[in-house]
CSV table of C-alpha atoms in Angstrom, one decimal:
chain,number,residue,atom,x,y,z
A,1,MET,CA,91.9,-109.4,167.2
A,2,SER,CA,90.3,-106.3,165.8
A,3,THR,CA,86.5,-106.6,163.8
A,4,ALA,CA,85.6,-103.4,161.6
A,5,PRO,CA,83.4,-101.3,162.6
A,6,THR,CA,79.1,-102.0,162.0
A,7,PRO,CA,78.1,-100.3,159.0
A,8,THR,CA,75.3,-98.1,159.2
A,9,ARG,CA,72.6,-98.1,156.7
A,10,LEU,CA,72.5,-95.4,154.5
A,11,VAL,CA,69.6,-93.4,153.1
A,12,THR,CA,68.2,-91.2,151.0
A,13,THR,CA,65.4,-88.6,151.9
A,14,THR,CA,64.2,-85.8,149.7
A,15,THR,CA,64.4,-82.6,150.9
A,16,PRO,CA,60.9,-80.3,151.5
A,17,ASP,CA,62.6,-78.1,148.5
A,18,GLY,CA,63.5,-80.9,146.0
A,19,GLY,CA,66.6,-81.9,147.1
A,20,VAL,CA,68.3,-85.2,148.4
A,21,ARG,CA,69.8,-85.9,152.2
A,22,VAL,CA,71.5,-88.9,152.6
A,23,VAL,CA,71.0,-89.9,156.6
A,24,GLY,CA,71.2,-92.4,158.8
A,25,HIS,CA,68.3,-94.7,159.0
A,26,GLY,CA,66.6,-94.2,162.7
A,27,ALA,CA,67.6,-90.6,161.2
A,28,ARG,CA,64.8,-91.6,158.3
A,29,PHE,CA,62.1,-93.1,160.7
A,30,ARG,CA,61.8,-90.0,162.6
A,31,ARG,CA,62.1,-88.1,159.9
A,32,SER,CA,59.1,-89.8,158.1
A,33,ARG,CA,56.9,-90.1,161.3
A,34,ARG,CA,57.3,-85.5,161.0
A,35,SER,CA,56.4,-85.5,157.3
A,36,GLU,CA,53.7,-87.9,157.0
A,37,LEU,CA,52.0,-85.3,160.6
A,38,LEU,CA,53.1,-82.7,157.9
A,39,ILE,CA,51.4,-83.8,155.7
A,40,TRP,CA,48.2,-83.6,157.6
A,41,TRP,CA,48.7,-80.3,158.8
A,42,ARG,CA,48.5,-79.6,155.9
A,43,GLU,CA,45.6,-81.3,153.9
A,44,ILE,CA,43.4,-81.5,156.6
A,45,ASP,CA,40.7,-78.9,156.8
A,46,ARG,CA,41.7,-76.3,159.6
A,47,VAL,CA,39.5,-74.3,159.4
A,48,LEU,CA,36.8,-77.0,160.3
A,49,LEU,CA,38.8,-78.6,162.6
A,50,THR,CA,38.9,-74.8,164.6
A,51,LEU,CA,35.6,-75.4,164.5
A,52,ILE,CA,35.1,-78.8,166.1
A,53,LEU,CA,37.1,-78.3,168.7
A,54,SER,CA,35.5,-74.2,169.3
A,55,LEU,CA,32.2,-76.6,170.1
A,56,VAL,CA,33.9,-79.0,172.4
A,57,VAL,CA,35.3,-76.2,174.4
A,58,ILE,CA,32.3,-75.1,174.5
A,59,GLY,CA,30.3,-78.2,176.2
A,60,CYS,CA,33.6,-78.6,178.4
A,61,ILE,CA,32.2,-75.1,180.1
A,62,ALA,CA,28.6,-76.3,179.8
A,63,VAL,CA,29.1,-79.7,181.3
A,64,ALA,CA,30.6,-77.7,184.1
A,65,ALA,CA,27.8,-75.2,184.5
A,66,SER,CA,25.1,-78.5,184.3
A,67,SER,CA,26.9,-80.6,186.2
A,68,PRO,CA,25.9,-79.2,190.0
A,69,ALA,CA,22.2,-79.8,188.7
A,70,SER,CA,22.5,-83.4,188.1
A,71,ALA,CA,24.4,-84.5,190.2
A,72,HIS,CA,22.8,-83.0,193.4
A,73,ARG,CA,18.9,-84.9,191.2
A,74,LEU,CA,21.1,-87.9,191.8
A,75,SER,CA,22.7,-87.7,195.0
A,76,THR,CA,21.1,-90.2,197.3
A,77,ALA,CA,22.2,-90.5,201.3
A,78,LYS,CA,24.2,-92.9,200.8
A,79,LYS,CA,26.2,-91.7,198.0
A,80,ALA,CA,26.3,-88.0,197.5
A,81,LEU,CA,28.1,-86.7,194.3
A,82,GLY,CA,30.0,-83.9,194.0
A,83,ASP,CA,29.2,-80.6,191.8
A,84,LEU,CA,32.0,-81.5,189.2
A,85,TYR,CA,31.2,-85.0,189.5
A,86,PHE,CA,29.9,-84.9,185.6
A,87,PHE,CA,32.2,-82.4,185.0
A,88,TRP,CA,35.8,-84.6,185.5
A,89,ILE,CA,34.1,-88.0,183.6
A,90,HIS,CA,33.2,-85.6,180.6
A,91,LEU,CA,36.7,-84.5,180.1
A,92,ARG,CA,38.0,-88.7,180.3
A,93,TRP,CA,35.5,-88.6,177.7
A,94,VAL,CA,36.4,-85.9,176.2
A,95,ALA,CA,41.2,-86.6,176.3
A,96,VAL,CA,39.3,-90.5,174.9
A,97,GLY,CA,38.0,-89.1,172.0
A,98,MET,CA,40.1,-86.5,170.6
A,99,VAL,CA,42.7,-89.6,170.6
A,100,ALA,CA,40.3,-91.4,168.2
A,101,MET,CA,39.5,-88.3,166.8
A,102,PHE,CA,43.4,-87.9,165.7
A,103,PHE,CA,43.9,-91.3,164.7
A,104,ALA,CA,40.9,-91.3,162.7
A,105,SER,CA,41.9,-88.4,160.9
A,106,VAL,CA,45.7,-89.7,159.5
A,107,LEU,CA,43.8,-92.3,158.0
A,108,PRO,CA,43.3,-92.0,154.2
A,109,LYS,CA,40.2,-92.0,152.2
A,110,GLU,CA,40.1,-95.4,151.2
A,111,ALA,CA,41.1,-97.2,154.9
A,112,ALA,CA,39.3,-94.7,156.3
A,113,ARG,CA,36.2,-96.3,153.9
A,114,ARG,CA,37.3,-100.0,155.0
A,115,GLY,CA,37.6,-99.2,159.0
A,116,ALA,CA,34.1,-97.4,159.3
A,117,ILE,CA,31.5,-100.5,157.3
A,118,LEU,CA,33.2,-102.9,159.2
A,119,LEU,CA,32.6,-100.5,162.6
A,120,ALA,CA,29.2,-100.7,161.3
A,121,ALA,CA,28.6,-104.3,160.7
A,122,ALA,CA,30.3,-104.9,164.0
A,123,MET,CA,28.1,-102.0,165.6
A,124,VAL,CA,24.7,-103.9,163.9
A,125,VAL,CA,26.1,-107.1,165.3
A,126,GLY,CA,25.9,-105.2,169.0
A,127,LEU,CA,22.2,-103.9,168.1
A,128,PHE,CA,20.8,-107.7,167.6
A,129,LEU,CA,22.9,-108.3,170.6
A,130,VAL,CA,21.0,-105.5,172.9
A,131,PRO,CA,17.6,-106.8,173.5
A,132,LEU,CA,19.1,-110.4,174.4
A,133,VAL,CA,21.6,-109.3,176.8
A,134,GLY,CA,21.6,-105.4,176.4
A,135,SER,CA,21.7,-103.5,180.2
A,136,GLU,CA,17.9,-101.1,180.7
A,137,VAL,CA,17.8,-97.5,182.1
A,138,LYS,CA,14.5,-95.5,181.9
A,139,GLY,CA,11.9,-98.4,180.2
A,140,ALA,CA,14.8,-98.2,177.3
A,141,ARG,CA,16.9,-101.5,176.5
A,142,ARG,CA,19.9,-99.9,174.1
A,143,TRP,CA,23.1,-100.0,176.1
A,144,LEU,CA,25.8,-103.2,176.1
A,145,TRP,CA,28.1,-103.8,179.3
A,146,LEU,CA,32.0,-104.5,177.4
A,147,GLY,CA,33.1,-103.6,181.5
A,148,PHE,CA,32.2,-100.3,180.5
A,149,SER,CA,28.5,-98.9,178.9
A,150,LEU,CA,28.7,-99.2,175.0
A,151,GLN,CA,25.6,-97.8,173.1
A,152,PRO,CA,25.8,-99.6,169.6
A,153,SER,CA,23.3,-96.6,168.0
A,154,GLU,CA,25.9,-94.2,168.8
A,155,PHE,CA,29.2,-95.9,167.0
A,156,LEU,CA,27.0,-97.1,164.4
A,157,LYS,CA,26.3,-93.7,163.1
A,158,PRO,CA,29.3,-93.1,161.2
A,159,GLY,CA,30.0,-96.3,159.8
A,160,PHE,CA,25.9,-95.9,158.5
A,161,ALA,CA,26.7,-92.6,157.4
A,162,ILE,CA,30.3,-93.8,155.4
A,163,ALA,CA,28.9,-97.6,154.6
A,164,MET,CA,25.3,-95.5,152.8
A,165,ALA,CA,27.9,-93.4,150.6
A,166,TRP,CA,29.8,-96.9,149.7
A,167,VAL,CA,26.6,-99.1,148.4
A,168,LEU,CA,25.4,-95.4,146.6
A,169,SER,CA,29.0,-94.6,144.5
A,170,TRP,CA,28.2,-97.8,143.1
A,171,ARG,CA,26.2,-96.2,140.5
A,172,VAL,CA,29.0,-94.2,138.6
A,173,ARG,CA,30.6,-97.5,137.7
A,174,ASP,CA,27.3,-99.1,136.4
A,175,PRO,CA,24.0,-97.7,136.9
A,176,ASN,CA,22.0,-100.5,136.5
A,177,LEU,CA,23.4,-101.8,139.8
A,178,PRO,CA,20.0,-101.9,142.4
A,179,VAL,CA,21.6,-99.3,144.8
A,180,ILE,CA,18.6,-97.7,146.4
A,181,PRO,CA,17.2,-101.1,146.9
A,182,ILE,CA,19.8,-102.1,148.8
A,183,THR,CA,20.5,-98.6,151.3
A,184,VAL,CA,16.1,-99.0,151.4
A,185,ALA,CA,16.5,-102.8,153.0
A,186,MET,CA,19.7,-101.3,155.3
A,187,MET,CA,17.8,-98.6,157.1
A,188,GLY,CA,15.1,-101.3,157.1
A,189,LEU,CA,17.5,-103.6,158.9
A,190,VAL,CA,18.2,-100.4,161.0
A,191,ALA,CA,15.3,-99.0,162.3
A,192,ALA,CA,14.0,-102.2,162.7
A,193,LEU,CA,16.7,-102.9,165.2
A,194,LEU,CA,16.4,-99.9,167.2
A,195,MET,CA,12.7,-99.3,167.2
A,196,ALA,CA,12.9,-102.4,169.1
A,197,GLN,CA,14.8,-100.6,171.9
A,198,PRO,CA,13.1,-98.4,171.4
A,199,ASP,CA,14.6,-95.8,169.7
A,200,PHE,CA,12.0,-93.3,167.3
A,201,GLY,CA,14.6,-90.5,167.9
A,202,SER,CA,17.9,-92.8,166.5
A,203,THR,CA,15.3,-93.7,164.4
A,204,VAL,CA,14.4,-91.2,162.8
A,205,LEU,CA,17.7,-89.0,162.2
A,206,PHE,CA,19.0,-92.4,160.4
A,207,GLY,CA,16.0,-92.3,158.5
A,208,GLY,CA,17.1,-88.3,157.9
A,209,VAL,CA,20.8,-88.9,156.4
A,210,TRP,CA,18.7,-91.5,154.3
A,211,PHE,CA,17.3,-89.5,152.2
A,212,VAL,CA,19.9,-87.4,152.6
A,213,LEU,CA,22.6,-89.0,151.0
A,214,VAL,CA,19.9,-90.6,148.3
A,215,LEU,CA,19.1,-86.9,147.5
A,216,LEU,CA,22.4,-86.5,146.5
A,217,SER,CA,23.4,-89.6,144.3
A,218,GLY,CA,21.7,-88.7,140.9
A,219,LEU,CA,17.6,-90.0,142.0
A,220,SER,CA,15.1,-88.5,139.7
A,221,PHE,CA,12.9,-86.9,140.3
A,222,ASN,CA,9.9,-89.5,140.8
A,223,LYS,CA,11.9,-91.3,142.9
A,224,ILE,CA,12.3,-88.1,144.9
A,225,LEU,CA,9.2,-87.8,145.9
A,226,TRP,CA,7.9,-91.6,146.3
A,227,SER,CA,10.3,-91.6,148.4
A,228,MET,CA,9.3,-88.3,150.6
A,229,GLY,CA,5.6,-90.4,150.2
A,230,ALA,CA,7.4,-93.4,151.2
A,231,GLY,CA,8.9,-90.9,154.3
A,232,VAL,CA,5.6,-89.2,155.2
A,233,LEU,CA,3.5,-92.9,155.2
A,234,GLY,CA,6.4,-94.8,157.8
A,235,LEU,CA,5.9,-91.2,159.9
A,236,ILE,CA,2.1,-92.0,159.9
A,237,ALA,CA,2.4,-95.8,161.1
A,238,ALA,CA,4.6,-95.6,163.6
A,239,TYR,CA,2.6,-92.5,165.0
A,240,LEU,CA,-0.2,-95.7,164.7
A,241,PHE,CA,1.3,-98.0,165.7
A,242,TYR,CA,4.2,-97.5,167.4
A,243,PRO,CA,3.1,-96.6,171.6
A,244,ASN,CA,6.4,-94.5,172.1
A,245,ALA,CA,6.0,-92.4,169.0
A,246,THR,CA,2.4,-92.3,169.5
A,247,HIS,CA,3.3,-90.9,173.1
A,248,ARG,CA,6.8,-88.6,172.2
A,249,ILE,CA,3.7,-87.0,169.4
A,250,ASP,CA,0.8,-86.9,170.5
A,251,SER,CA,3.3,-85.0,174.1
A,252,PHE,CA,3.4,-82.4,171.9
A,253,LEU,CA,0.9,-81.5,170.0
A,254,SER,CA,-0.7,-81.1,173.1
A,255,GLY,CA,1.2,-78.6,174.7
A,256,GLY,CA,1.8,-80.2,177.5
A,257,SER,CA,2.0,-78.8,180.8
A,258,GLU,CA,4.6,-77.1,183.5
A,259,PHE,CA,6.0,-80.0,184.6
A,260,ASP,CA,6.9,-81.4,181.3
A,261,GLN,CA,10.4,-81.9,181.2
A,262,VAL,CA,10.6,-79.9,177.7
A,263,ASP,CA,8.4,-77.2,179.1
A,264,LEU,CA,10.8,-76.6,182.2
A,265,ALA,CA,13.1,-76.8,178.7
A,266,MET,CA,11.1,-73.6,177.5
A,267,ARG,CA,11.7,-72.0,180.8
A,268,THR,CA,15.3,-72.6,182.1
A,269,LEU,CA,17.0,-71.2,178.5
A,270,THR,CA,14.5,-68.0,178.5
A,271,ASN,CA,15.1,-66.9,182.2
A,272,GLY,CA,18.5,-65.6,181.4
A,273,GLY,CA,17.5,-63.4,179.1
A,274,TRP,CA,19.9,-62.6,176.1
A,275,SER,CA,23.6,-61.8,178.4
A,276,GLY,CA,22.5,-64.9,180.8
A,277,THR,CA,22.7,-65.3,185.0
A,278,GLY,CA,26.6,-66.0,184.9
A,279,LEU,CA,28.2,-69.6,185.6
A,280,TRP,CA,26.8,-71.8,188.2
A,281,LEU,CA,24.3,-68.3,189.2
A,282,GLY,CA,21.0,-70.5,187.4
A,283,SER,CA,18.0,-72.0,189.1
A,284,ARG,CA,15.6,-73.2,186.8
A,285,LYS,CA,18.3,-75.7,185.7
A,286,ASN,CA,17.7,-77.7,189.1
A,287,ALA,CA,14.6,-78.5,187.8
A,288,LEU,CA,15.2,-80.3,184.8
A,289,PRO,CA,15.9,-84.4,184.5
A,290,GLU,CA,18.7,-84.4,182.5
A,291,ALA,CA,20.3,-81.1,182.6
A,292,HIS,CA,23.9,-81.8,181.6
A,293,THR,CA,22.9,-84.3,178.5
A,294,ASP,CA,19.4,-83.6,176.3
A,295,TYR,CA,18.6,-80.3,177.9
A,296,ILE,CA,22.0,-78.8,178.2
A,297,PHE,CA,21.3,-76.2,175.1
A,298,SER,CA,19.1,-74.4,178.1
A,299,VAL,CA,21.0,-74.8,180.7
A,300,ILE,CA,23.8,-72.7,178.4
A,301,GLY,CA,20.6,-70.3,177.4
A,302,GLU,CA,20.1,-69.7,182.0
A,303,GLU,CA,23.8,-69.5,182.6
A,304,PHE,CA,25.3,-67.7,179.7
A,305,GLY,CA,22.7,-65.9,177.0
A,306,LEU,CA,20.5,-66.3,174.0
A,307,ILE,CA,23.5,-64.5,172.6
A,308,ALA,CA,25.8,-67.8,173.7
A,309,CYS,CA,22.9,-70.3,171.6
A,310,ALA,CA,22.9,-68.1,168.9
A,311,ILE,CA,26.8,-68.0,168.6
A,312,ILE,CA,26.5,-72.5,169.3
A,313,VAL,CA,23.6,-72.8,166.5
A,314,LEU,CA,25.9,-70.3,163.8
A,315,ILE,CA,29.4,-72.6,165.1
A,316,TYR,CA,26.9,-75.6,163.6
A,317,CYS,CA,25.5,-74.1,160.3
A,318,ALA,CA,29.4,-72.9,159.4
A,319,ILE,CA,30.5,-76.6,160.2
A,320,ALA,CA,27.9,-77.1,157.5
A,321,LEU,CA,28.6,-74.3,155.4
A,322,ARG,CA,32.4,-75.1,155.2
A,323,VAL,CA,31.7,-78.9,154.3
A,324,LEU,CA,30.0,-77.8,151.6
A,325,MET,CA,32.2,-75.0,150.3
A,326,ARG,CA,34.8,-78.1,151.2
A,327,LEU,CA,32.7,-80.5,148.3
A,328,LEU,CA,32.0,-77.7,145.5
A,329,ASP,CA,35.4,-78.9,143.5
A,330,GLU,CA,35.3,-82.3,144.4
A,331,ASP,CA,35.7,-85.4,142.0
A,332,ASP,CA,34.3,-88.5,143.4
A,333,LEU,CA,30.8,-89.1,144.3
A,334,PHE,CA,31.8,-91.7,147.6
A,335,THR,CA,33.9,-88.3,149.1
A,336,ILE,CA,30.7,-86.2,148.4
A,337,LEU,CA,27.5,-88.5,149.9
A,338,ALA,CA,29.9,-89.3,152.7
A,339,ALA,CA,31.3,-85.7,153.6
A,340,ALA,CA,27.5,-84.7,153.4
A,341,GLY,CA,26.3,-88.5,155.0
A,342,LEU,CA,28.2,-87.9,158.8
A,343,THR,CA,27.6,-84.3,158.0
A,344,ALA,CA,23.9,-83.9,158.0
A,345,GLN,CA,24.6,-86.5,160.6
A,346,LEU,CA,25.9,-84.5,163.0
A,347,VAL,CA,24.3,-81.0,162.0
A,348,GLY,CA,21.1,-82.7,162.3
A,349,GLN,CA,20.7,-84.2,165.2
A,350,ALA,CA,21.8,-81.1,167.2
A,351,PHE,CA,19.0,-78.9,165.3
A,352,ILE,CA,16.7,-81.5,166.4
A,353,ASN,CA,18.5,-80.6,170.1
A,354,ILE,CA,17.7,-76.8,169.9
A,355,LEU,CA,14.2,-77.6,167.9
A,356,VAL,CA,13.6,-80.1,171.8
A,357,ASN,CA,15.3,-77.5,173.7
A,358,LEU,CA,12.3,-74.5,172.3
A,359,GLN,CA,9.7,-77.1,172.2
A,360,LEU,CA,9.7,-76.9,168.0
A,361,PHE,CA,9.7,-80.8,167.7
A,362,PRO,CA,8.9,-83.4,170.1
A,363,SER,CA,10.4,-84.9,172.1
A,364,LYS,CA,13.7,-87.5,171.8
A,365,GLY,CA,15.9,-88.0,173.9
A,366,MET,CA,18.8,-86.6,171.6
A,367,THR,CA,22.0,-84.7,172.8
A,368,LEU,CA,23.9,-81.7,171.6
A,369,PRO,CA,26.9,-83.1,169.4
A,370,LEU,CA,30.0,-82.5,171.2
A,371,ILE,CA,28.6,-80.2,174.0
A,372,SER,CA,26.8,-82.4,176.0
A,373,TYR,CA,27.2,-84.4,178.6
A,374,GLY,CA,28.0,-88.3,177.4
A,375,GLY,CA,30.9,-92.0,177.8
A,376,SER,CA,30.8,-93.4,174.2
A,377,SER,CA,28.1,-91.2,172.6
A,378,THR,CA,30.8,-89.0,173.0
A,379,ILE,CA,33.7,-91.3,171.8
A,380,ALA,CA,31.2,-91.9,169.2
A,381,LEU,CA,31.3,-88.4,167.7
A,382,LEU,CA,34.3,-87.7,168.1
A,383,LEU,CA,35.3,-90.2,166.2
A,384,GLY,CA,32.9,-89.5,163.5
A,385,VAL,CA,34.3,-86.4,163.1
A,386,GLY,CA,37.8,-88.0,162.9
A,387,LEU,CA,36.9,-89.5,159.8
A,388,LEU,CA,34.8,-86.6,158.3
A,389,LEU,CA,38.7,-85.0,158.3
A,390,ALA,CA,39.8,-87.5,156.6
A,391,ILE,CA,37.3,-87.8,154.1
A,392,THR,CA,37.5,-84.1,153.1
A,393,ARG,CA,41.5,-84.0,153.3
A,394,ARG,CA,43.4,-83.2,149.8
A,395,ASN,CA,46.6,-82.1,148.6
A,396,PRO,CA,45.9,-78.2,147.9
A,397,TYR,CA,49.0,-78.7,145.1
A,398,LEU,CA,45.8,-81.0,142.7
A,399,SER,CA,43.2,-79.7,140.8
A,400,ARG,CA,40.4,-81.1,140.6
A,401,GLU,CA,37.0,-80.7,137.5
A,402,LYS,CA,33.8,-80.8,139.2
A,403,PHE,CA,31.3,-83.7,139.8
A,404,ASP,CA,28.6,-82.9,137.8
A,405,VAL,CA,25.4,-84.9,139.0
A,406,THR,CA,22.7,-84.6,136.6
A,407,ASP,CA,25.0,-86.3,134.3
A,408,LEU,CA,24.7,-89.3,136.7
A,409,VAL,CA,20.8,-87.9,136.7
A,410,ARG,CA,20.5,-89.1,133.4
A,411,LYS,CA,22.2,-92.3,133.6
């Protein structure tokens, strides 16, 4: 007895030119995946992606240049680290971070917003746990051990910017909502948890991101002045009553000595002149205590020259300018604030690190984003970049009406 063959499930799909094609179910699944990737590639800001990837490549080269100095300093009689020890580990973290960046960038805007808010809430819980069960390194308790070392403050950065943007965007629906007091309370909670570690540098960065977002949300001029005054009072209070801030600011104002980290970084930065000594030919980098992390910009200056340093600065500026251009005709306040917050976070951290290396800012213990060696920080930064790419995605065929901030101010 013969049985009739199982009929193939036929479905219709549209072709790029608007036609209709009948295909099987399996072919439709493969085609839908391919179509999603094509849509992602069409909507993503490819210029911004290129700038980000260029920093990642520069970072890998810079870590390879600085790895021998740090490996020699951290080697012991029992265990000698290879010259490229940190470079090979860095490549692994970059690979994981690139995967996180891709999956974040393909998310729809609403999914990216929800995921970032959940991430922020989870990392705030992590900050509460750090003083209780966290690992202490060099007098600071900032890490949780989960089979690997996790720094909650690093993953909080992208979630914080997007959560703040979400709360401030409520003003569009109801101008009477107390969004400013809510964000002040959020900022105060994060600042208290960070300063308890202590982590004064990250507190300053989070505060700067909060101020940028409040400024862009349409705050009146009087309230802006009040916010600036509160920030100045906060810094004065930190200097008077917070020993970590007092020590860093006093060290900066006193000018330091030839053995201070910042002074060593400046001497290393200028040792290579305009063109640099060449890869692995720098000598002053061997005296730097954190050559592969906090002071990697100085290593770049010594081995690749001040011209290479200037190129890196221009790339960070180009990222900020590119996002600004992307937002010029944006009509959604949340998108404007979230993209601006993530950009301010990335570029702000970069310029704080660069200014520290130039002896123009107190030492913060802050890495150069996308360039310095890092574990969870590298993954968190690339995740934040992925969220930025997701939020700035747009259909190139849709026209938009520019968002008028003055209307929001008048409300």
